[in-house]
Amino acid sequence: MKLKLLLVLSICLLLVGCGSNQEELKCDIGATTITITIQKGKIISYYDEIEGDLSQDEIDVLNESHLKDITNNQEALDKLRDVIASSGGNCNSN
């Protein structure tokens, strides 16, 4: 009986997942605003109000350049805030 219950719980967890665990960072940089979505310490989406979405290749370059050894969202957010601030931008978490 316990084995069946464990099996059912495991299947439910696999189907539902552990949650998206995404964080969003909204930043003003000069004349535009960007929105960066982070998951597991990596950028998964980057939207610029003027230029639009970055391609996956461009996102991969940003991750490799700035978030190479980072695996949690808070570290990634802190790092990106620093990078953007050094370019004269200002960020807020959503």
PDB file of C-alpha atoms in Angstrom:
ATOM      1  CA  MET A   1       0.000   0.000   0.000  1.00  0.00           C
ATOM      2  CA  LYS A   2       2.804   2.425   0.902  1.00  0.00           C
ATOM      3  CA  LEU A   3       4.547   1.622  -2.365  1.00  0.00           C
ATOM      4  CA  LYS A   4       1.394   2.470  -4.330  1.00  0.00           C
ATOM      5  CA  LEU A   5       0.986   5.767  -2.455  1.00  0.00           C
ATOM      6  CA  LEU A   6       4.632   6.650  -3.073  1.00  0.00           C
ATOM      7  CA  LEU A   7       4.238   5.810  -6.753  1.00  0.00           C
ATOM      8  CA  VAL A   8       1.107   7.973  -7.089  1.00  0.00           C
ATOM      9  CA  LEU A   9       2.793  10.907  -5.325  1.00  0.00           C
ATOM     10  CA  SER A  10       5.866  10.573  -7.525  1.00  0.00           C
ATOM     11  CA  ILE A  11       3.764  10.588 -10.685  1.00  0.00           C
ATOM     12  CA  CYS A  12       1.829  13.646  -9.485  1.00  0.00           C
ATOM     13  CA  LEU A  13       5.059  15.484  -8.744  1.00  0.00           C
ATOM     14  CA  LEU A  14       6.396  14.648 -12.213  1.00  0.00           C
ATOM     15  CA  LEU A  15       3.195  15.830 -13.887  1.00  0.00           C
ATOM     16  CA  VAL A  16       2.824  19.029 -11.886  1.00  0.00           C
ATOM     17  CA  GLY A  17       6.501  19.819 -11.439  1.00  0.00           C
ATOM     18  CA  CYS A  18       8.089  21.791  -8.663  1.00  0.00           C
ATOM     19  CA  GLY A  19       6.875  25.177  -9.884  1.00  0.00           C
ATOM     20  CA  SER A  20       8.330  27.589 -12.359  1.00  0.00           C
ATOM     21  CA  ASN A  21      10.508  29.452  -9.837  1.00  0.00           C
ATOM     22  CA  GLN A  22      10.910  32.393 -12.200  1.00  0.00           C
ATOM     23  CA  GLU A  23      11.955  35.901 -11.232  1.00  0.00           C
ATOM     24  CA  GLU A  24      11.528  39.029 -13.295  1.00  0.00           C
ATOM     25  CA  LEU A  25      13.775  42.061 -13.407  1.00  0.00           C
ATOM     26  CA  LYS A  26      12.557  45.294 -14.998  1.00  0.00           C
ATOM     27  CA  CYS A  27      15.234  47.859 -15.823  1.00  0.00           C
ATOM     28  CA  ASP A  28      15.310  51.341 -17.291  1.00  0.00           C
ATOM     29  CA  ILE A  29      18.316  51.864 -19.520  1.00  0.00           C
ATOM     30  CA  GLY A  30      18.452  55.204 -21.275  1.00  0.00           C
ATOM     31  CA  ALA A  31      15.432  55.585 -23.550  1.00  0.00           C
ATOM     32  CA  THR A  32      14.178  52.019 -23.160  1.00  0.00           C
ATOM     33  CA  THR A  33      12.951  49.569 -20.560  1.00  0.00           C
ATOM     34  CA  ILE A  34      14.013  45.928 -20.560  1.00  0.00           C
ATOM     35  CA  THR A  35      12.376  42.989 -18.834  1.00  0.00           C
ATOM     36  CA  ILE A  36      14.550  39.983 -18.014  1.00  0.00           C
ATOM     37  CA  THR A  37      13.094  36.687 -16.812  1.00  0.00           C
ATOM     38  CA  ILE A  38      15.399  34.444 -14.767  1.00  0.00           C
ATOM     39  CA  GLN A  39      14.967  30.752 -13.966  1.00  0.00           C
ATOM     40  CA  LYS A  40      17.533  28.583 -12.173  1.00  0.00           C
ATOM     41  CA  GLY A  41      20.020  31.450 -12.251  1.00  0.00           C
ATOM     42  CA  LYS A  42      19.895  31.897 -16.033  1.00  0.00           C
ATOM     43  CA  ILE A  43      18.166  34.342 -18.358  1.00  0.00           C
ATOM     44  CA  ILE A  44      15.296  32.621 -20.160  1.00  0.00           C
ATOM     45  CA  SER A  45      13.698  35.726 -21.663  1.00  0.00           C
ATOM     46  CA  TYR A  46      14.960  39.239 -22.462  1.00  0.00           C
ATOM     47  CA  TYR A  47      12.549  41.842 -23.821  1.00  0.00           C
ATOM     48  CA  ASP A  48      13.521  45.386 -24.835  1.00  0.00           C
ATOM     49  CA  GLU A  49      10.574  47.765 -25.384  1.00  0.00           C
ATOM     50  CA  ILE A  50      12.295  49.274 -28.439  1.00  0.00           C
ATOM     51  CA  GLU A  51      14.194  46.318 -29.929  1.00  0.00           C
ATOM     52  CA  GLY A  52      11.820  43.496 -28.920  1.00  0.00           C
ATOM     53  CA  ASP A  53      12.871  40.014 -27.797  1.00  0.00           C
ATOM     54  CA  LEU A  54      16.459  38.820 -27.937  1.00  0.00           C
ATOM     55  CA  SER A  55      17.109  35.575 -29.786  1.00  0.00           C
ATOM     56  CA  GLN A  56      18.079  32.458 -27.869  1.00  0.00           C
ATOM     57  CA  ASP A  57      21.624  32.776 -29.229  1.00  0.00           C
ATOM     58  CA  GLU A  58      21.904  36.307 -27.808  1.00  0.00           C
ATOM     59  CA  ILE A  59      20.483  35.135 -24.470  1.00  0.00           C
ATOM     60  CA  ASP A  60      23.023  32.295 -24.411  1.00  0.00           C
ATOM     61  CA  VAL A  61      25.841  34.830 -24.896  1.00  0.00           C
ATOM     62  CA  LEU A  62      24.538  36.929 -21.975  1.00  0.00           C
ATOM     63  CA  ASN A  63      24.274  33.857 -19.754  1.00  0.00           C
ATOM     64  CA  GLU A  64      27.791  32.761 -20.655  1.00  0.00           C
ATOM     65  CA  SER A  65      29.197  36.274 -20.195  1.00  0.00           C
ATOM     66  CA  HIS A  66      27.515  37.271 -16.952  1.00  0.00           C
ATOM     67  CA  LEU A  67      25.918  34.229 -15.285  1.00  0.00           C
ATOM     68  CA  LYS A  68      28.329  31.399 -16.132  1.00  0.00           C
ATOM     69  CA  ASP A  69      28.694  29.825 -12.673  1.00  0.00           C
ATOM     70  CA  ILE A  70      25.441  31.088 -11.165  1.00  0.00           C
ATOM     71  CA  THR A  71      22.650  28.594 -10.448  1.00  0.00           C
ATOM     72  CA  ASN A  72      20.190  30.470  -8.247  1.00  0.00           C
ATOM     73  CA  ASN A  73      17.878  33.340  -9.109  1.00  0.00           C
ATOM     74  CA  GLN A  74      18.913  35.735  -6.344  1.00  0.00           C
ATOM     75  CA  GLU A  75      22.587  35.612  -7.312  1.00  0.00           C
ATOM     76  CA  ALA A  76      21.632  36.131 -10.961  1.00  0.00           C
ATOM     77  CA  LEU A  77      19.407  39.110 -10.122  1.00  0.00           C
ATOM     78  CA  ASP A  78      22.139  40.709  -8.010  1.00  0.00           C
ATOM     79  CA  LYS A  79      24.734  40.197 -10.744  1.00  0.00           C
ATOM     80  CA  LEU A  80      22.480  41.605 -13.476  1.00  0.00           C
ATOM     81  CA  ARG A  81      21.573  44.629 -11.342  1.00  0.00           C
ATOM     82  CA  ASP A  82      25.293  45.361 -10.939  1.00  0.00           C
ATOM     83  CA  VAL A  83      25.996  44.951 -14.654  1.00  0.00           C
ATOM     84  CA  ILE A  84      23.075  47.181 -15.642  1.00  0.00           C
ATOM     85  CA  ALA A  85      23.901  49.785 -12.991  1.00  0.00           C
ATOM     86  CA  SER A  86      27.467  49.970 -14.301  1.00  0.00           C
ATOM     87  CA  SER A  87      25.942  50.893 -17.681  1.00  0.00           C
ATOM     88  CA  GLY A  88      23.851  53.659 -16.108  1.00  0.00           C
ATOM     89  CA  GLY A  89      20.628  51.665 -15.777  1.00  0.00           C
ATOM     90  CA  ASN A  90      18.259  51.149 -12.859  1.00  0.00           C
ATOM     91  CA  CYS A  91      16.397  47.915 -12.036  1.00  0.00           C
ATOM     92  CA  ASN A  92      13.494  46.762  -9.874  1.00  0.00           C
ATOM     93  CA  SER A  93      12.284  43.194  -9.229  1.00  0.00           C
ATOM     94  CA  ASN A  94       8.675  42.368 -10.063  1.00  0.00           C
TER      95      ASN A  94
END
